[in-house]
Coordinates of C-alpha atoms in Angstrom, one line a residue:
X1 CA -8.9 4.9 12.9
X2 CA -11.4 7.2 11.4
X3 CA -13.1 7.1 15.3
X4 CA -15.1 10.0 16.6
X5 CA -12.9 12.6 18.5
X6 CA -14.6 11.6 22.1
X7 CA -14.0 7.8 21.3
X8 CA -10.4 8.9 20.7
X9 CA -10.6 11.0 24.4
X10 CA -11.9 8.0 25.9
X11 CA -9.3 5.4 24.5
X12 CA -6.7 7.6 25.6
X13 CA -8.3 7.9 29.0
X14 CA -8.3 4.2 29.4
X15 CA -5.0 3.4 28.9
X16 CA -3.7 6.4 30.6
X17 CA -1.4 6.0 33.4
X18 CA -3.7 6.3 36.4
X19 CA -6.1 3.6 34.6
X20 CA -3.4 1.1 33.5
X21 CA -3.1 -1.3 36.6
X22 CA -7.2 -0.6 37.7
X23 CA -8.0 -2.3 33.9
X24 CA -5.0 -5.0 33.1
X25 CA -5.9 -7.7 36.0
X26 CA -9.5 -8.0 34.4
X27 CA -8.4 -7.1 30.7
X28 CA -5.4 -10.0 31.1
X29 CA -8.5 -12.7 32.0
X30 CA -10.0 -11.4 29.1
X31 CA -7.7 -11.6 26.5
X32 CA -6.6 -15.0 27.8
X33 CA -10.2 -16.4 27.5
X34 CA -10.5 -15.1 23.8
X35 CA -6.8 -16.1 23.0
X36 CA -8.1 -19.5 23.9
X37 CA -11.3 -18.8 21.9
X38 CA -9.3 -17.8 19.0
X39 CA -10.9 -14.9 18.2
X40 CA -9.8 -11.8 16.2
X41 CA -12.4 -9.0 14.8
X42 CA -13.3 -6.0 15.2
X43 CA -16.4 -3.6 15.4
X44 CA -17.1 -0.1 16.1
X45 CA -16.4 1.1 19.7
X46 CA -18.5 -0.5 22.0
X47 CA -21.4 -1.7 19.8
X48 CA -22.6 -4.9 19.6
X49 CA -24.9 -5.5 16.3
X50 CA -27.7 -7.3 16.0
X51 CA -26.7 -10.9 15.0
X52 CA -28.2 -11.3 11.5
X53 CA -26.9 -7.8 10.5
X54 CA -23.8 -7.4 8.1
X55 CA -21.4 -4.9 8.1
X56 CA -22.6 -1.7 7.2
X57 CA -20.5 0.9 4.8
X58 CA -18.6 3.8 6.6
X59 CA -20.9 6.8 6.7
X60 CA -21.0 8.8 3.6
X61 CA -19.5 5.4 0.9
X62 CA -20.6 5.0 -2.0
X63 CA -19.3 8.8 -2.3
X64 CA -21.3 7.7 -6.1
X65 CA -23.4 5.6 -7.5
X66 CA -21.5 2.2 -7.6
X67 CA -21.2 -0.2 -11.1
X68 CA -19.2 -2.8 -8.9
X69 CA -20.5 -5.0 -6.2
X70 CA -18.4 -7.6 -5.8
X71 CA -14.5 -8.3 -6.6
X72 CA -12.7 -11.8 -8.0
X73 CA -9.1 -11.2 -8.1
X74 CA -7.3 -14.0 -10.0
X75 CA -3.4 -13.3 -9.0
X76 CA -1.0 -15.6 -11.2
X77 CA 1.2 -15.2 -8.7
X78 CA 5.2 -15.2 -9.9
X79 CA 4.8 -12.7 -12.6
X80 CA 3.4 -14.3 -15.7
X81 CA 5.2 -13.1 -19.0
X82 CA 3.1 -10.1 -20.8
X83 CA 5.1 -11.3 -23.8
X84 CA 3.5 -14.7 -24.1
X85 CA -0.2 -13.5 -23.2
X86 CA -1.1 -10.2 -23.8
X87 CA 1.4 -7.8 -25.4
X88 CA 2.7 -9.4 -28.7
X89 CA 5.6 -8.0 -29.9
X90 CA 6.9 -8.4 -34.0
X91 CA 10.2 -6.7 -33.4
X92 CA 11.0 -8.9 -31.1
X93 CA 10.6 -11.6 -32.3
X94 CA 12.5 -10.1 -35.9
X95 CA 15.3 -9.4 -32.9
X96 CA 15.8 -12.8 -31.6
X97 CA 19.2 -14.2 -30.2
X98 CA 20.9 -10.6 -31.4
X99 CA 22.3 -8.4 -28.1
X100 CA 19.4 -6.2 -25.9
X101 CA 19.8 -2.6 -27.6
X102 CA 21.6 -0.6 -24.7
X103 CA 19.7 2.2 -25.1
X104 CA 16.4 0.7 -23.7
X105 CA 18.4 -0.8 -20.2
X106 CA 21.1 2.0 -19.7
X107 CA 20.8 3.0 -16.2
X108 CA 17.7 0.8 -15.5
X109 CA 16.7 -1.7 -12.1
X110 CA 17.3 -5.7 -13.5
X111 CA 16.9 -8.2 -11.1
X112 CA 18.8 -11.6 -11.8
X113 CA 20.4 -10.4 -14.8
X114 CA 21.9 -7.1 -13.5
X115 CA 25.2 -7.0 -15.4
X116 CA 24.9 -9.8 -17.2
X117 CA 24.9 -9.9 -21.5
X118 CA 21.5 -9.4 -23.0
X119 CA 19.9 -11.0 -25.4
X120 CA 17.1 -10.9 -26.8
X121 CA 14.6 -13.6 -26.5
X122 CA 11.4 -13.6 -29.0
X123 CA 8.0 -15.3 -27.5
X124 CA 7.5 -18.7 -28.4
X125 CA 3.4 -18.5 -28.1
X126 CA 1.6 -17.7 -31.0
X127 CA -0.9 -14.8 -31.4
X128 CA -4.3 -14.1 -32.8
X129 CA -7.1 -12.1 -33.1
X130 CA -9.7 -12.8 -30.7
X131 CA -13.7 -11.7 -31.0
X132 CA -15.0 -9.1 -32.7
X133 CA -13.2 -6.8 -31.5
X134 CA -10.1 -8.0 -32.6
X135 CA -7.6 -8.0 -29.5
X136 CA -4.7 -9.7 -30.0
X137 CA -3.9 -12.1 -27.4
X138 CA -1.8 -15.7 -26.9
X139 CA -3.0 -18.9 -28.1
X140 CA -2.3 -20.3 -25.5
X141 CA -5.2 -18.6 -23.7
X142 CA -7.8 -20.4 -26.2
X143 CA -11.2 -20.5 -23.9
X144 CA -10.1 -16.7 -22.2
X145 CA -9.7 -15.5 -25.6
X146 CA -13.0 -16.4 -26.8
X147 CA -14.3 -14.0 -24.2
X148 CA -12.1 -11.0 -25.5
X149 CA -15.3 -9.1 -26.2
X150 CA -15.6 -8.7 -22.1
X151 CA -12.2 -8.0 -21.7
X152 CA -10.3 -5.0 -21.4
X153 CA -6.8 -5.5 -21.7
X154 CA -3.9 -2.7 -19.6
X155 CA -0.8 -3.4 -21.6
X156 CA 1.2 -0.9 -19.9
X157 CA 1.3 -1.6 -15.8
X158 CA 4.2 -0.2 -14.4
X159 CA 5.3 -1.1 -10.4
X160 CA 8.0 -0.1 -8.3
X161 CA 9.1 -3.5 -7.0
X162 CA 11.2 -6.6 -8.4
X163 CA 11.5 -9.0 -6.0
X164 CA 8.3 -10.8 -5.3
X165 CA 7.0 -10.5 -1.3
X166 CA 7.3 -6.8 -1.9
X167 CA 5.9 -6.7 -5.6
X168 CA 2.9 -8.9 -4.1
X169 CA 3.0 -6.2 -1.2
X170 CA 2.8 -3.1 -3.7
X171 CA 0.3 -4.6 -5.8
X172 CA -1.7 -5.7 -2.6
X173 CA -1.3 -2.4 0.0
X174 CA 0.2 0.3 -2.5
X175 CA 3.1 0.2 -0.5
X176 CA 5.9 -2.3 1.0
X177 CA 5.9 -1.2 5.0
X178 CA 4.4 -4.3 6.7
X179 CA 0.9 -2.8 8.5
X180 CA -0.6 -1.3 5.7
X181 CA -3.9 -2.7 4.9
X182 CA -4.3 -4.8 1.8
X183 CA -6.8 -4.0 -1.1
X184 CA -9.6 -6.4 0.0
X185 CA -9.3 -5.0 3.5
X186 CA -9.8 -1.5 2.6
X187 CA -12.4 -2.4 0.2
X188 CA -14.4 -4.3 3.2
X189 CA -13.5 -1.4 5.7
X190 CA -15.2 1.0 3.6
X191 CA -17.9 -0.7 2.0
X192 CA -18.8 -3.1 4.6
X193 CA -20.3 -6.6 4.2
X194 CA -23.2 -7.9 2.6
X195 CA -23.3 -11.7 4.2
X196 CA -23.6 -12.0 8.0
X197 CA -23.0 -16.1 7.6
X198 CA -19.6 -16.0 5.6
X199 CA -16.4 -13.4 5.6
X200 CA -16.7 -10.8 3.6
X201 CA -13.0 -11.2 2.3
X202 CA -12.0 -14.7 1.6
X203 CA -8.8 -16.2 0.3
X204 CA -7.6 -19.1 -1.5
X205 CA -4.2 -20.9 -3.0
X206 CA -3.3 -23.4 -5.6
X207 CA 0.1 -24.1 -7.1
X208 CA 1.8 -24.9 -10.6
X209 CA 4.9 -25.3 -12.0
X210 CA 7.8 -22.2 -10.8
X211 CA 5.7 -21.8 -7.3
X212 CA 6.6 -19.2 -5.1
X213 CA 5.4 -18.6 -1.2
X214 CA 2.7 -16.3 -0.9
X215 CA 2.9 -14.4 2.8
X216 CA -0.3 -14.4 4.5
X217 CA 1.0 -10.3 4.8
X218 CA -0.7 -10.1 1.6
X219 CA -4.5 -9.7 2.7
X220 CA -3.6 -8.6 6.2
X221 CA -5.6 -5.6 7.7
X222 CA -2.9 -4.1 8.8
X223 CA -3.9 -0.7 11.1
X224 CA -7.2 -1.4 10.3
X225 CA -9.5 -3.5 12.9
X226 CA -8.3 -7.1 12.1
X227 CA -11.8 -8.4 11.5
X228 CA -10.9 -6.8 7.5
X229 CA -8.4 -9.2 6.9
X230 CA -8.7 -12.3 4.5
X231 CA -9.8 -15.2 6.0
X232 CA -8.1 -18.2 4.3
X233 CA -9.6 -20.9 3.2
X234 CA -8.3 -24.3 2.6
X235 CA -7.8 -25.6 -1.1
X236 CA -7.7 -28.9 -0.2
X237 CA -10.5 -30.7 1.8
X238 CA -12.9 -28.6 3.9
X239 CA -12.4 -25.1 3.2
X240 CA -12.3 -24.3 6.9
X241 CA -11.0 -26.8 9.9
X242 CA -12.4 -27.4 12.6
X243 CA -15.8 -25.6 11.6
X244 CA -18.1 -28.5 13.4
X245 CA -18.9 -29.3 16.8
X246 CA -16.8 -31.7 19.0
X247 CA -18.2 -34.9 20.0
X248 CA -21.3 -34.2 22.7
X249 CA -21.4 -30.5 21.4
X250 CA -24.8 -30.0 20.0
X251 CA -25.7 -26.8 18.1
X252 CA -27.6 -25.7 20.9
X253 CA -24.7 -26.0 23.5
X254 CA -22.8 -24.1 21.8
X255 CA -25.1 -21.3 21.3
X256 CA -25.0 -20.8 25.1
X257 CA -21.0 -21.3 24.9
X258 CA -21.2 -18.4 22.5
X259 CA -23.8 -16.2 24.0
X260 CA -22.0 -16.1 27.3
X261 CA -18.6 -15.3 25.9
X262 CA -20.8 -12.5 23.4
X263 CA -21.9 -11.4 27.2
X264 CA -18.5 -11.4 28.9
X265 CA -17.0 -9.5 25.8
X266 CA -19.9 -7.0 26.1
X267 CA -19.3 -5.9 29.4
X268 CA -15.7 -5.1 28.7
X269 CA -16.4 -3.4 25.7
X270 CA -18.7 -1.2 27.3
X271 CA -15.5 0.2 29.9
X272 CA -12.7 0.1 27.2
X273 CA -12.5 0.9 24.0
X274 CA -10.3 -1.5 22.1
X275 CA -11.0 -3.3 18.8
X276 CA -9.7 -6.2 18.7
X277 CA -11.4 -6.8 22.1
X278 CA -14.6 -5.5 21.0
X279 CA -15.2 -7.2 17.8
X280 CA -14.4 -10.7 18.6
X281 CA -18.0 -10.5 19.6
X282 CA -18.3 -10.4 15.7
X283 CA -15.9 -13.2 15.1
X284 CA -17.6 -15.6 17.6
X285 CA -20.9 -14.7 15.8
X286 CA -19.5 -15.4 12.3
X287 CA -17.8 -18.5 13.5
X288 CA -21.4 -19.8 15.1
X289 CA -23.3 -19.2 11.6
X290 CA -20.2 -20.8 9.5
X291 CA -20.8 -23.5 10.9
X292 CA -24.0 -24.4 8.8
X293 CA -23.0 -22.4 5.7
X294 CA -19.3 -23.6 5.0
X295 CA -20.8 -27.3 4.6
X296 CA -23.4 -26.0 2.3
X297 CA -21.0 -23.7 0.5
X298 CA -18.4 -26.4 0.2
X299 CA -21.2 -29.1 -1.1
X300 CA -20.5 -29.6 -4.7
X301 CA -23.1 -31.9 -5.2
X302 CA -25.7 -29.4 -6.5
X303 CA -23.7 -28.4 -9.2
X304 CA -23.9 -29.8 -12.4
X305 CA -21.8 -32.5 -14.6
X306 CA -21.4 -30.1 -17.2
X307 CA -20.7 -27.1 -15.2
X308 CA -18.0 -29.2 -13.1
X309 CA -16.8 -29.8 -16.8
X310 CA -16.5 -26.9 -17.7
X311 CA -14.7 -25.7 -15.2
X312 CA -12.3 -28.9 -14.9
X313 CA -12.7 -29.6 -12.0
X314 CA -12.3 -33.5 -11.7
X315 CA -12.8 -33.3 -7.9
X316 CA -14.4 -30.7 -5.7
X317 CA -11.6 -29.6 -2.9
X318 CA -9.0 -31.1 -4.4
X319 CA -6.6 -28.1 -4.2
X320 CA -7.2 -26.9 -8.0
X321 CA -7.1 -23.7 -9.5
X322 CA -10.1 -25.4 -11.3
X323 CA -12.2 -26.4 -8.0
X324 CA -10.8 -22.6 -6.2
X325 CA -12.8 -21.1 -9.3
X326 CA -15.7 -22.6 -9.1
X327 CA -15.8 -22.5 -5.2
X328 CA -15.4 -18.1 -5.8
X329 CA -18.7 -18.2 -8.3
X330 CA -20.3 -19.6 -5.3
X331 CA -19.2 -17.5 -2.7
X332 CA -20.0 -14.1 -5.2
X333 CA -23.2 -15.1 -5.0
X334 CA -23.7 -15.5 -1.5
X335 CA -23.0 -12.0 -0.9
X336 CA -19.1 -12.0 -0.3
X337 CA -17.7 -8.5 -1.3
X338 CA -14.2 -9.6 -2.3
X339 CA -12.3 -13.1 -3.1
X340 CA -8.5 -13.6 -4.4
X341 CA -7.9 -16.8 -6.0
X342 CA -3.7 -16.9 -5.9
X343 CA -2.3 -19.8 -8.9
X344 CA 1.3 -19.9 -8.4
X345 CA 2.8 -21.1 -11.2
X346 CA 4.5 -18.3 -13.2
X347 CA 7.9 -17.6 -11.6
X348 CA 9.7 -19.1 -14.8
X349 CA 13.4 -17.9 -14.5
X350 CA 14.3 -21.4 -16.5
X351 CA 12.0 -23.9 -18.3
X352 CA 9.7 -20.9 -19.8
X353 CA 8.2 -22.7 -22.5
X354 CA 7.0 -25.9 -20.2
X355 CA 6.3 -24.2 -17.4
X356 CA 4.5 -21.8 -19.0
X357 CA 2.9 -23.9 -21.4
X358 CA 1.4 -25.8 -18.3
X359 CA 0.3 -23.2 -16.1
X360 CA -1.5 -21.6 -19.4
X361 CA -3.4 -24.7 -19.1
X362 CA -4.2 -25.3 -15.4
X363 CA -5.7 -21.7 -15.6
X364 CA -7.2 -21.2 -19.0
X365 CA -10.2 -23.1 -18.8
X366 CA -11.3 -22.4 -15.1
X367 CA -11.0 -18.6 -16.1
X368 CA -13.0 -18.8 -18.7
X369 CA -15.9 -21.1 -17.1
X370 CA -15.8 -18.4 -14.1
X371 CA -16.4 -15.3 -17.0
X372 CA -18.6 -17.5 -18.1
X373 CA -20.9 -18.5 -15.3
X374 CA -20.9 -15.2 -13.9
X375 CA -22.2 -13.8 -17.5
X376 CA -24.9 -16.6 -17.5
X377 CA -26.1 -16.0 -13.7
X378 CA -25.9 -12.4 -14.4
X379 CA -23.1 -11.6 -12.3
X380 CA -20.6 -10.3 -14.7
X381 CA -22.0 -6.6 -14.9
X382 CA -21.8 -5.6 -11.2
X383 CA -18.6 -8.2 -10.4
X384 CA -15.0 -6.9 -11.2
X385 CA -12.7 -9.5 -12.2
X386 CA -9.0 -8.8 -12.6
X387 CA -6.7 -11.1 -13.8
X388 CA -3.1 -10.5 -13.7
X389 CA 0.3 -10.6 -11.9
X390 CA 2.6 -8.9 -9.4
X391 CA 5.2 -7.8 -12.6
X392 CA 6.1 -8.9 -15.7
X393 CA 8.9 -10.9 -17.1
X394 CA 11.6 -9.7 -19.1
X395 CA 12.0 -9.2 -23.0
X396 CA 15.4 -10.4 -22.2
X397 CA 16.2 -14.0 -22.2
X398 CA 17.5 -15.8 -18.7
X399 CA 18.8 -19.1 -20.0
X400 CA 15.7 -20.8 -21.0
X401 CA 13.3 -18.8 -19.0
X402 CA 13.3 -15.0 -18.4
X403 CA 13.8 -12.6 -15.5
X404 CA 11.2 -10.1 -13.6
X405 CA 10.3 -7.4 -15.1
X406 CA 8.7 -4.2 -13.8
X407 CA 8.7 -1.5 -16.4
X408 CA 5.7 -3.0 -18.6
X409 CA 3.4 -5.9 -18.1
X410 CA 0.0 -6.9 -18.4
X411 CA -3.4 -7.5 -16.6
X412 CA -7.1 -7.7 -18.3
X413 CA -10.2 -6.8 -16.3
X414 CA -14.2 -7.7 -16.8
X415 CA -17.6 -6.7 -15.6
X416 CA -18.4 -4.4 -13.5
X417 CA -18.4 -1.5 -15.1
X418 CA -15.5 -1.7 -17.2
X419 CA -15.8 -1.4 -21.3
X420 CA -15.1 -4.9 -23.0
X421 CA -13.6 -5.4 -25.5
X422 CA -10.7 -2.6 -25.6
X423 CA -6.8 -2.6 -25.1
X424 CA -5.6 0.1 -22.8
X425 CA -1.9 1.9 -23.2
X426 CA 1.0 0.1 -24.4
X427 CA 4.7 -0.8 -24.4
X428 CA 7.3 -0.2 -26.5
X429 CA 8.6 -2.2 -29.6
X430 CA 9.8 -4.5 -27.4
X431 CA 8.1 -5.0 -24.4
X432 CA 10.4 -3.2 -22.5
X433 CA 8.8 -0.2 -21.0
X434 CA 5.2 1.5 -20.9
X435 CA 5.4 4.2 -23.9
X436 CA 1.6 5.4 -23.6
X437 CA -0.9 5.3 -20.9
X438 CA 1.3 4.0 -18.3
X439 CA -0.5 2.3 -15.4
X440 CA 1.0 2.8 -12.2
X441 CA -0.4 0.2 -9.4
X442 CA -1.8 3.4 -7.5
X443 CA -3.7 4.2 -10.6
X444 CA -5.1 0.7 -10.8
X445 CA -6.2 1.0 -7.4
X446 CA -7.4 4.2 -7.7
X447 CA -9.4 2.8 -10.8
X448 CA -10.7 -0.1 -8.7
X449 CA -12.4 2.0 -5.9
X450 CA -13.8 4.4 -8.4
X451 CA -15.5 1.2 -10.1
X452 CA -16.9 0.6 -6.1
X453 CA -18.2 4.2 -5.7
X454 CA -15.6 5.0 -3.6
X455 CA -13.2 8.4 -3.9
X456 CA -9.6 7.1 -3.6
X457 CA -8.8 10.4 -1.8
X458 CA -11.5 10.1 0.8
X459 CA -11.2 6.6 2.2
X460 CA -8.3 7.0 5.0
X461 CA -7.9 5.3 8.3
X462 CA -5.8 7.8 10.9
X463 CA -2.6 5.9 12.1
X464 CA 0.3 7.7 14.0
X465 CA -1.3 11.3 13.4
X466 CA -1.8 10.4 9.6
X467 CA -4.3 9.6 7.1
X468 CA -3.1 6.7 5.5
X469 CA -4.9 5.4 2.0
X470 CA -4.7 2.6 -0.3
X471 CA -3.1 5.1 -3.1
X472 CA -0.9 6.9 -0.7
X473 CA 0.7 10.0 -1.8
X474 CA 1.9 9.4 -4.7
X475 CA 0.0 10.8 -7.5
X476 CA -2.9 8.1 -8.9
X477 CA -5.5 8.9 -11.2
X478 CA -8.5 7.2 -12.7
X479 CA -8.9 5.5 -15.7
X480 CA -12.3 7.3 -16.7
X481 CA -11.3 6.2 -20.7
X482 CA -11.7 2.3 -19.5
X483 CA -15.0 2.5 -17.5
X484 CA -18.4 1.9 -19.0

């Protein structure tokens, strides 16, 4: 993975035949001990950093100068309905109850309502003209809307999958062959860390009305060293178990517990080249300094009334989309490079209006505070925030909700070096199908680096004698006409 042809030699020396039974009887003691550890990181071969040091960048990243820092992905997980929120559509609503023309769906992929009779189903949110600029957005979106001025809104995302692990997958990796490393983890492998106490790439869940699982696939590092993965944190409670000492542990115990496994890893790494061996020494590091800056991270205490209003969060860790935002202000401004906030509450098959309705309102106001508070701190300008979906939901009607929908649907980005206050491409009459500026998810990705100061082309990890990327080989291409 990107390793120095005589690191490559020497791994393939170490695990070569003659070597194998020489290295496994001490390698098997190892691996057990850090099993039971519960470690899993990685560094670069046979290199132990100095302790208060974060990740550094791969040589020659930024390939420019960066207008992104930092990343806040807020996934409304389940595909929430570009024709209630961001794409309104007239002639839709003018078509309401009569048959789906044919000629839009001849020949195209449906999901639930392959074969069935379509009918056309007209939004029942109301839109209006938001800020000075004028984009049109839902109502329903009354506190996000008043920020439309930051926003630039993509009406005309395009992806290739309809079934939701592997439209997560697509929208997370670029592609839906488990291994391939997700977005954040590319983003970290490339760019490195800036906090040595915290992850670099942390995750977190809440749920709403139409929930669908969420795979912990989706911000896996794949072939990448694991120690770019997500790490999870827990909605509910303390973000992280287990993070203090056991009874009779003090912190200076287990400083000498660590430093002794950091030694035992050390000598191995400095015989064989392996990285999930090697960097544990980083994990056990991390894990040491979480310790004292989870509890301060998680300690709401210092924030104010009016902020926790804002926000509406009625109690800190209680599992909220509302407590999950304010808990990724905090952690963007400690340094972490990249947090994903998944809501799922938008898989709304039946029920469309309630469900909708409700998860509008879970999310609306803790979107907004976030925009917000990063605007007021200062944040906004060199953090990327990117709200949307895995897909879209049909124009077509599916009972009382609607179906998934690939061909057009919606996101809206902010800060970092994206122009506010703009609508991007668009869909058809209808809502059907991107008609201008379509958006494939490699392009957003594509787009995304760019923002970092990265080269889409450039970053690559070898794997299997190829260079894989987060755009893959498809064609991708910027979106110069969006960026600041």
């Amino acid at each position: 993975m990107n390793q120095a042809p005589h690191e490559l030699d020497r791994l393939r020396t170490d695990w070569a035949r003659r070597t194998f039974l020489s290295k496994s009887f001490a390698g098997i003691g190892t691996f057990a001990l850090a099993s039971l550890l519960e470690g899993k990181t990685s560094l670069s071969a046979g290199e132990i950093p100095p302790s208060d040091a974060p990740w550094p960048p791969l040589p020659g990243i930024p390939h420019f100068a960066p207008k992104a820092k930092r990343i806040v992905h807020l996934c409304m997980a389940g595909g929430p309905s570009h024709i209630e929120s961001l794409d309104p559509k007239p002639e839709l609503d003018r078509l309401d109850g009569e048959p789906f023309p044919e000629s839009f769906t001849a020949g195209q992929q449906l999901a639930q309502l392959q074969g069935a009779k379509l009918i056309a189903r007209k939004s029942f949110a109301k839109f209006r003209k938001w800020g000075e600029s004028g984009i049109e957005m839902s109502e329903m979106f009354p506190l996000t809307g008043a920020h439309a001025d930051d926003l630039c809104v993509i009406r005309s995302m395009t992806t290739e999958q309809i079934n939701h692990d592997t439209a997560h997958a697509f929208m997370n990796t670029g592609s839906i062959i488990k291994g391939r490393p997700c977005m954040g983890s590319w983003m970290l492998y490339g760019l490195g860390a800036e906090t040595e106490n915290l992850p670099g790439y942390v995750v977190m869940t809440s749920s709403g009305p139409g929930a669908q699982p969420v795979s912990a696939r989706q911000w896996s590092a794949g072939i990448l060293p694991s120690k770019f993965q997500g790490v999870a944190f827990q909605s509910s409670g303390a973000p992280v178990h287990y993070i203090g000492n056991p009874d009779g542990i003090c912190q200076s115990t287990q400083r000498q517990v660590i430093d002794e496994v950091q030694r035992l890893n050390g000598m191995l790494a400095r015989e064989v080249i392996d990285p999930e061996i090697e960097t544990r020494i980083a994990q056990y590091e991390m894990a040491f300094k979480m310790q004292s800056a989870v509890p301060e991270l998680a300690d709401m205490s210092t924030e104010s009334k009016e902020t926790l209003e804002n926000y509406g969060v009625k109690r800190p860790g209680d599992g909220s989309y509302a407590s999950n935002c304010l808990l990724a202000r905090r952690l963007l401004e400690r340094g972490v490079r990249f947090v994903q906030l998944y809501h799922r509450g938008w898989d709304h098959h039946r029920d469309l209006e309630s469900g909708f309705t409700q998860s509008a309102l879970d999310t609306d106001r803790p979107t907004a505070a976030l925009l917000k508070d990063l605007k007021d701190r200062g944040l906004l300008e060199d953090t990327l925030v990117l709200w949307g979906g895995e897909f879209g939901r049909t124009p077509m009607a599916q009972g009382t909700g609607r179906d998934h929908h690939i061909n057009a649907f919606s996101v809206w980005m902010a800060g970092g070096g994206v122009k506010g206050g703009m609508t991007y491409g668009s869909s058809d009459e209808l809502g059907y199908a991107a008609v201008e500026n379509e958006v494939p998810v490699r392009s957003l990705h594509a787009t995304l680096l760019h923002l970092f100061g990265v080269d889409h082309e450039k970053l690559t990890a070898r794997f299997q004698g190829l260079d894989l990327k987060l755009t893959g080989v498809e064609p991708a291409h910027v979106l110069h006409d969006i960026i600041s």
